[in-house]
mmCIF file of C-alpha atoms in Angstrom:
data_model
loop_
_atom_site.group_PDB
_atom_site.id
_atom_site.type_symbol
_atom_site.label_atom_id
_atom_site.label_comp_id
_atom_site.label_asym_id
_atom_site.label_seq_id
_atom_site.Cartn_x
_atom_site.Cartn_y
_atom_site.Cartn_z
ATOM 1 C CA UNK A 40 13.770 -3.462 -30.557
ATOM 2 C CA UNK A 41 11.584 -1.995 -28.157
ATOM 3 C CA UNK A 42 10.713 2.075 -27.982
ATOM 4 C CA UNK A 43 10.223 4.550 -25.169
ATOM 5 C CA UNK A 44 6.400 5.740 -25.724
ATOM 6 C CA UNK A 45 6.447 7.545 -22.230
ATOM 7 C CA UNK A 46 8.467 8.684 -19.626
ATOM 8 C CA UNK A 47 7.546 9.520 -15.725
ATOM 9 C CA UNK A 48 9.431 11.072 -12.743
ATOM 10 C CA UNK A 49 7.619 8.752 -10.965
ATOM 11 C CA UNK A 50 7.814 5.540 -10.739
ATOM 12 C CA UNK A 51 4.202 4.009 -10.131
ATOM 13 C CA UNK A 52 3.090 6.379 -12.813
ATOM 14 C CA UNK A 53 4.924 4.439 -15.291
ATOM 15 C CA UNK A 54 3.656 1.033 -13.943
ATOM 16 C CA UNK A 55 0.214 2.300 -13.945
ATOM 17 C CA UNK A 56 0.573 2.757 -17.869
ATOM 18 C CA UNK A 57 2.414 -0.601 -18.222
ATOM 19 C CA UNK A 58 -0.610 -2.174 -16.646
ATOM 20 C CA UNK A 59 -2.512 0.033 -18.983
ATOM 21 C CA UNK A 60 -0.949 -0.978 -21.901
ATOM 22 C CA UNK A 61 -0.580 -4.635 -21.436
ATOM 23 C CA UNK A 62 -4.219 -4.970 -20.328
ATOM 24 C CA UNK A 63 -5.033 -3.890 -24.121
ATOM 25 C CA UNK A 64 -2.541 -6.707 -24.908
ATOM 26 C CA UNK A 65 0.364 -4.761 -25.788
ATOM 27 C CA UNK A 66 3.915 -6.075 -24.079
ATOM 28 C CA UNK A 67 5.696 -2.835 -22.208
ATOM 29 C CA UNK A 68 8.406 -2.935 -20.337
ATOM 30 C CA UNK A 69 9.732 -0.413 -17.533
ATOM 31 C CA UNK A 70 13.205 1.291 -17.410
ATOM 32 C CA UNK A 71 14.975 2.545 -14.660
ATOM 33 C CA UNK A 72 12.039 2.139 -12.454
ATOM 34 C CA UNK A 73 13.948 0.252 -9.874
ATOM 35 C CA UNK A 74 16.898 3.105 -9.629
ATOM 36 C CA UNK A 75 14.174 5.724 -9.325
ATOM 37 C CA UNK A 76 12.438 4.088 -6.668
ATOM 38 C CA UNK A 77 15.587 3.202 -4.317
ATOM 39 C CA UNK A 78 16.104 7.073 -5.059
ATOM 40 C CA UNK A 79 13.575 9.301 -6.594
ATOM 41 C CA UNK A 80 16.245 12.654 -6.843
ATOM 42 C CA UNK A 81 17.672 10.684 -10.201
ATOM 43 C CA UNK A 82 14.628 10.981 -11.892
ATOM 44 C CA UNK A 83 15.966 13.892 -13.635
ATOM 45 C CA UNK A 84 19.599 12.997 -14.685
ATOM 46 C CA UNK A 85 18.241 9.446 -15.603
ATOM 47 C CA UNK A 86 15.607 11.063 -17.965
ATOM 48 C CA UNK A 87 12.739 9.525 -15.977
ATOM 49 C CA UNK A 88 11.357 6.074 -15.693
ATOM 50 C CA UNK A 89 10.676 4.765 -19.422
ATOM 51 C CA UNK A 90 7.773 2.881 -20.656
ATOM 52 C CA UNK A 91 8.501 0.809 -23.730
ATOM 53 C CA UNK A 92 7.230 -1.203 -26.112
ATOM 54 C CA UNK A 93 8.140 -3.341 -29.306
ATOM 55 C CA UNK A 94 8.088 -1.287 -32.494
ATOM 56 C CA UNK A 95 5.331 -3.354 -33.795
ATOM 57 C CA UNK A 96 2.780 -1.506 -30.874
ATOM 58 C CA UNK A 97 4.124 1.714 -31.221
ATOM 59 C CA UNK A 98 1.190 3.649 -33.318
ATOM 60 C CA UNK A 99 -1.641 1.399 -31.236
ATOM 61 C CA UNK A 100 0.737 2.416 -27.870
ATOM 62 C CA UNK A 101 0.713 6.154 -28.737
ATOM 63 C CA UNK A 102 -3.134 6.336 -29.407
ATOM 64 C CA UNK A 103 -4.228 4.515 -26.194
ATOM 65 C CA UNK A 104 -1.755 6.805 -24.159
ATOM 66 C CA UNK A 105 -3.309 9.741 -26.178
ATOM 67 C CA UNK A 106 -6.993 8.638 -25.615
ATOM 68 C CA UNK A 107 -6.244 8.185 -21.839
ATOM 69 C CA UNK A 108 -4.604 12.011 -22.017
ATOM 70 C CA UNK A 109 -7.981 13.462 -23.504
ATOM 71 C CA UNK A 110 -9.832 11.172 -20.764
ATOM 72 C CA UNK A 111 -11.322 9.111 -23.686
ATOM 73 C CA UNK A 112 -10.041 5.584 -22.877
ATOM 74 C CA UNK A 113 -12.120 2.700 -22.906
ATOM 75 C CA UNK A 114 -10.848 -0.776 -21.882
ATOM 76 C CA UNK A 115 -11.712 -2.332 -25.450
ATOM 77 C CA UNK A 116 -10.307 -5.960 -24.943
ATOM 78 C CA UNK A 117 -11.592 -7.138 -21.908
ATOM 79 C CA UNK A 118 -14.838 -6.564 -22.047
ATOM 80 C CA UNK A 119 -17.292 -8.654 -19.697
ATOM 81 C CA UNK A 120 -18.809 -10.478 -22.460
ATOM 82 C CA UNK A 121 -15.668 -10.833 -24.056
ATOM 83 C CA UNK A 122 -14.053 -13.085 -21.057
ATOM 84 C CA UNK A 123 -13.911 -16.510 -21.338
ATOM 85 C CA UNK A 124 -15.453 -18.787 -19.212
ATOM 86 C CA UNK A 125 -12.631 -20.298 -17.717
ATOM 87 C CA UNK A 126 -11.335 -16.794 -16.755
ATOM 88 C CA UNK A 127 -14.611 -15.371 -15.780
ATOM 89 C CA UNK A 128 -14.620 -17.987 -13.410
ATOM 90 C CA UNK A 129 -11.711 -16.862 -11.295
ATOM 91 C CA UNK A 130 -13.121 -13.822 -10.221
ATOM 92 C CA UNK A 131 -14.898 -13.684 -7.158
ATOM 93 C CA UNK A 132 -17.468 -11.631 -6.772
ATOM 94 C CA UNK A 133 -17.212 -8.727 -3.953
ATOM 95 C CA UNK A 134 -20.145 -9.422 -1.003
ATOM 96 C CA UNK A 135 -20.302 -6.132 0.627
ATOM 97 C CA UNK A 136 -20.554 -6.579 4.130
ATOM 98 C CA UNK A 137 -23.860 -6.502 6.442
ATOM 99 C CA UNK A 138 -24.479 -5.556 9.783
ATOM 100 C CA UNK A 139 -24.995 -9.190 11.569
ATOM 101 C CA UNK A 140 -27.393 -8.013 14.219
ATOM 102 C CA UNK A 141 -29.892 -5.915 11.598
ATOM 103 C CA UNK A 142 -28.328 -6.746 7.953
ATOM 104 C CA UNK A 143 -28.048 -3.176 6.844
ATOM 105 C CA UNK A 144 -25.419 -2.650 4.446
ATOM 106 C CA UNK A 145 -24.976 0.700 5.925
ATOM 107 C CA UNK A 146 -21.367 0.073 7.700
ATOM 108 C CA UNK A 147 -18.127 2.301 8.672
ATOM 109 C CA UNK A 148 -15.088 1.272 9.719
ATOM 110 C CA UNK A 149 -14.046 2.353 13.198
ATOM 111 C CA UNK A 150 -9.887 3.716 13.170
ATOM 112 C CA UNK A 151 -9.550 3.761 16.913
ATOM 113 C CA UNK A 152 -7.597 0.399 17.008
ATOM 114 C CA UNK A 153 -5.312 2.542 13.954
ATOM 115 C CA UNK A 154 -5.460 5.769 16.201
ATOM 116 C CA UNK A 155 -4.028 3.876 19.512
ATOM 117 C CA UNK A 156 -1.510 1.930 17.550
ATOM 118 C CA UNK A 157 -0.384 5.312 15.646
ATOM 119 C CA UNK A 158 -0.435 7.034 19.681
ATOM 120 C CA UNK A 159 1.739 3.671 20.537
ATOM 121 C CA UNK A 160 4.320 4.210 17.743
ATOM 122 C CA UNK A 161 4.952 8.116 18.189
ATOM 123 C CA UNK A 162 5.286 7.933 21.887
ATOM 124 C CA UNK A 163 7.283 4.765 22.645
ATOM 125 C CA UNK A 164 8.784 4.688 18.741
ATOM 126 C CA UNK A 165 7.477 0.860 19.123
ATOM 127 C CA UNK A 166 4.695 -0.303 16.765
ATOM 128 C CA UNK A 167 1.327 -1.852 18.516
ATOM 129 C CA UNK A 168 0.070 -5.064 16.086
ATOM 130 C CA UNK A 169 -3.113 -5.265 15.335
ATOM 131 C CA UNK A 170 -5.009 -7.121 12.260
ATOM 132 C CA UNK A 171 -8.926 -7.330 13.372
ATOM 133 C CA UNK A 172 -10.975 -4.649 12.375
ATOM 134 C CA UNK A 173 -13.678 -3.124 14.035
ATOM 135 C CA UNK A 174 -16.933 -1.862 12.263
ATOM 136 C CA UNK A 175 -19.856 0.018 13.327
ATOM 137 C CA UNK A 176 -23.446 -0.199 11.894
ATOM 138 C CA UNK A 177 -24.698 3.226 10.729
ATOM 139 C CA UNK A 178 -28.392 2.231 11.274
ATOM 140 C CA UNK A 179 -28.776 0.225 14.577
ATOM 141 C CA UNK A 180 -24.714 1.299 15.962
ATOM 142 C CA UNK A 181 -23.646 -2.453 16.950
ATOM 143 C CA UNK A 182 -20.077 -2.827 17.116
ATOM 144 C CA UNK A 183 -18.546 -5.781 15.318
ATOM 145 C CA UNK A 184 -15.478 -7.489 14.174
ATOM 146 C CA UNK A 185 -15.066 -8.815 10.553
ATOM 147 C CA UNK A 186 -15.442 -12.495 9.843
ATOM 148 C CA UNK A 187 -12.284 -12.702 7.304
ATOM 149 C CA UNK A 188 -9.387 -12.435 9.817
ATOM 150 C CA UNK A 189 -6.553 -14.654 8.955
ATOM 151 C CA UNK A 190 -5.376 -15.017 12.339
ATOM 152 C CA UNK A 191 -6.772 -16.583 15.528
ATOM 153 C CA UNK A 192 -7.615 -14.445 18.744
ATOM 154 C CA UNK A 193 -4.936 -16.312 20.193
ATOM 155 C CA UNK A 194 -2.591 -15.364 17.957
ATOM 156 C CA UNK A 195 -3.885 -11.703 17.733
ATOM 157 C CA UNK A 196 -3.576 -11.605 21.525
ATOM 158 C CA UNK A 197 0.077 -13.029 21.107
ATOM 159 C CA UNK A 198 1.076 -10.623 18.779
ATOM 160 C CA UNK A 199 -0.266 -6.996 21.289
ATOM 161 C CA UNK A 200 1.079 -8.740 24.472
ATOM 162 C CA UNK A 201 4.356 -8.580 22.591
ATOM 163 C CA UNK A 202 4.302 -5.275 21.311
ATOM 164 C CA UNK A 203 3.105 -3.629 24.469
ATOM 165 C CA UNK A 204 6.312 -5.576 25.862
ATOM 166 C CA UNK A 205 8.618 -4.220 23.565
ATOM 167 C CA UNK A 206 7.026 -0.649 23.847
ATOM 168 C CA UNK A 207 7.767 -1.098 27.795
ATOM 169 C CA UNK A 208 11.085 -2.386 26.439
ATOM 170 C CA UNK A 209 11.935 0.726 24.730
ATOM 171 C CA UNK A 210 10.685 3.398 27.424
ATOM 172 C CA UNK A 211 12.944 1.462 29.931
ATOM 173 C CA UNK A 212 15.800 1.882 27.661
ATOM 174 C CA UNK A 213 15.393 5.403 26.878
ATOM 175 C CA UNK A 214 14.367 6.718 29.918
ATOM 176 C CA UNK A 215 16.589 4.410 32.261
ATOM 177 C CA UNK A 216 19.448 3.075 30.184
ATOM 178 C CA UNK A 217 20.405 5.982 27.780
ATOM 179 C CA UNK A 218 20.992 8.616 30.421
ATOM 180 C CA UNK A 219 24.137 6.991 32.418
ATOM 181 C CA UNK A 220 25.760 6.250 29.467
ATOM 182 C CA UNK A 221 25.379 9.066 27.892
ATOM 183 C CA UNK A 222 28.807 11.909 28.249
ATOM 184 C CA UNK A 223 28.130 15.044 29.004
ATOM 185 C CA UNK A 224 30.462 18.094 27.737
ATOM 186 C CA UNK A 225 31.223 18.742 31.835
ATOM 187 C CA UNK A 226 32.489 15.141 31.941
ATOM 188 C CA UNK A 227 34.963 15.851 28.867
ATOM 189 C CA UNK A 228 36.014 18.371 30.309
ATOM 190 C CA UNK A 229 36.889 16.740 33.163
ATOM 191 C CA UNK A 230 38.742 13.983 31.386
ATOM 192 C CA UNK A 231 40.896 16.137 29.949
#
């Protein structure tokens, strides 16, 4: 029979100490996260989303969740050394990201493609596509796109054409369409 060890209003809190627990190799399960999430107001009358685990784990449960409390928690069990080869193998190492024209490692990431699509969405309530990034070299200042898209320029160039179409698409409709069907109270009144 499993046991509540914690309980959160929120529900990413409580799958942040699931993960917590079962990386230390303790099985925890999650109740009433789903009802929470749809709608977070029954967090209260449901008692919160519950973290649980078999009665076996309680005691070692309780002292991790105590040690992570005092800010005292140490990921014992999967220590680097203490991987396997087989697993260690699956990770891939990060490469942090160089600047092609003078490989400095110094790089930002430019949000004016983000800004224009965010401008996009508020004013014509259409979202603008896009999945390239842009980065900018803080030592030399080249401009360049990341190697790692997943989609081809063709595609990319696909995907704005058709949401600046469907942004046009929507500004006809609201500012064309929506006004002569709309009734006004002088045209009730004149109904009547």
């Amino acid at each position: 029979m499993n046991v509540v060890v914690s309980t959160h209003t929120v529900a990413m809190d409580a799958h942040i100490v699931k993960g917590r627990l079962e990386a230390e190799g303790i099985p925890a399960t999650l109740e009433d996260d789903q009802y929470i999430t749809m709608d977070w107001f029954l967090s209260s009358e449901l008692g919160g989303v519950k973290v649980s685990v078999p009665e076996a784990f309680v005691d070692e449960a309780i002292e991790i969740l105590e040690l992570t409390d005092n800010d005292e928690y140490q990921i014992s069990k999967l220590d680097s050394e203490a991987l396997p080869e087989a697993v260690a193998a699956d990770f891939i190492p990060e490469v942090p990201m160089r600047c092609p024209k003078c490989d400095s490692y110094k790089i930002s990431k430019l949000e004016w493609m983000r800004n224009l699509s965010l401008i996009v969405l508020y004013f014509f309530q259409s979202p603008l596509a896009f999945s390239q990034r842009y980065y900018s070299c803080d030592d030399c200042g080249h401009v360049f796109r990341s190697d790692k898209g997943v989609f081809s320029s063709a595609s990319r160039s696909i995907v704005f054409v058709l949401s600046l179409l469907l942004a046009m698409f929507m500004v006809f409709v609201l500012f064309f369409l929506a006004p002569t069907t709309a009734i006004t109270s002088h045209d009730r009144t004149a109904l009547t």
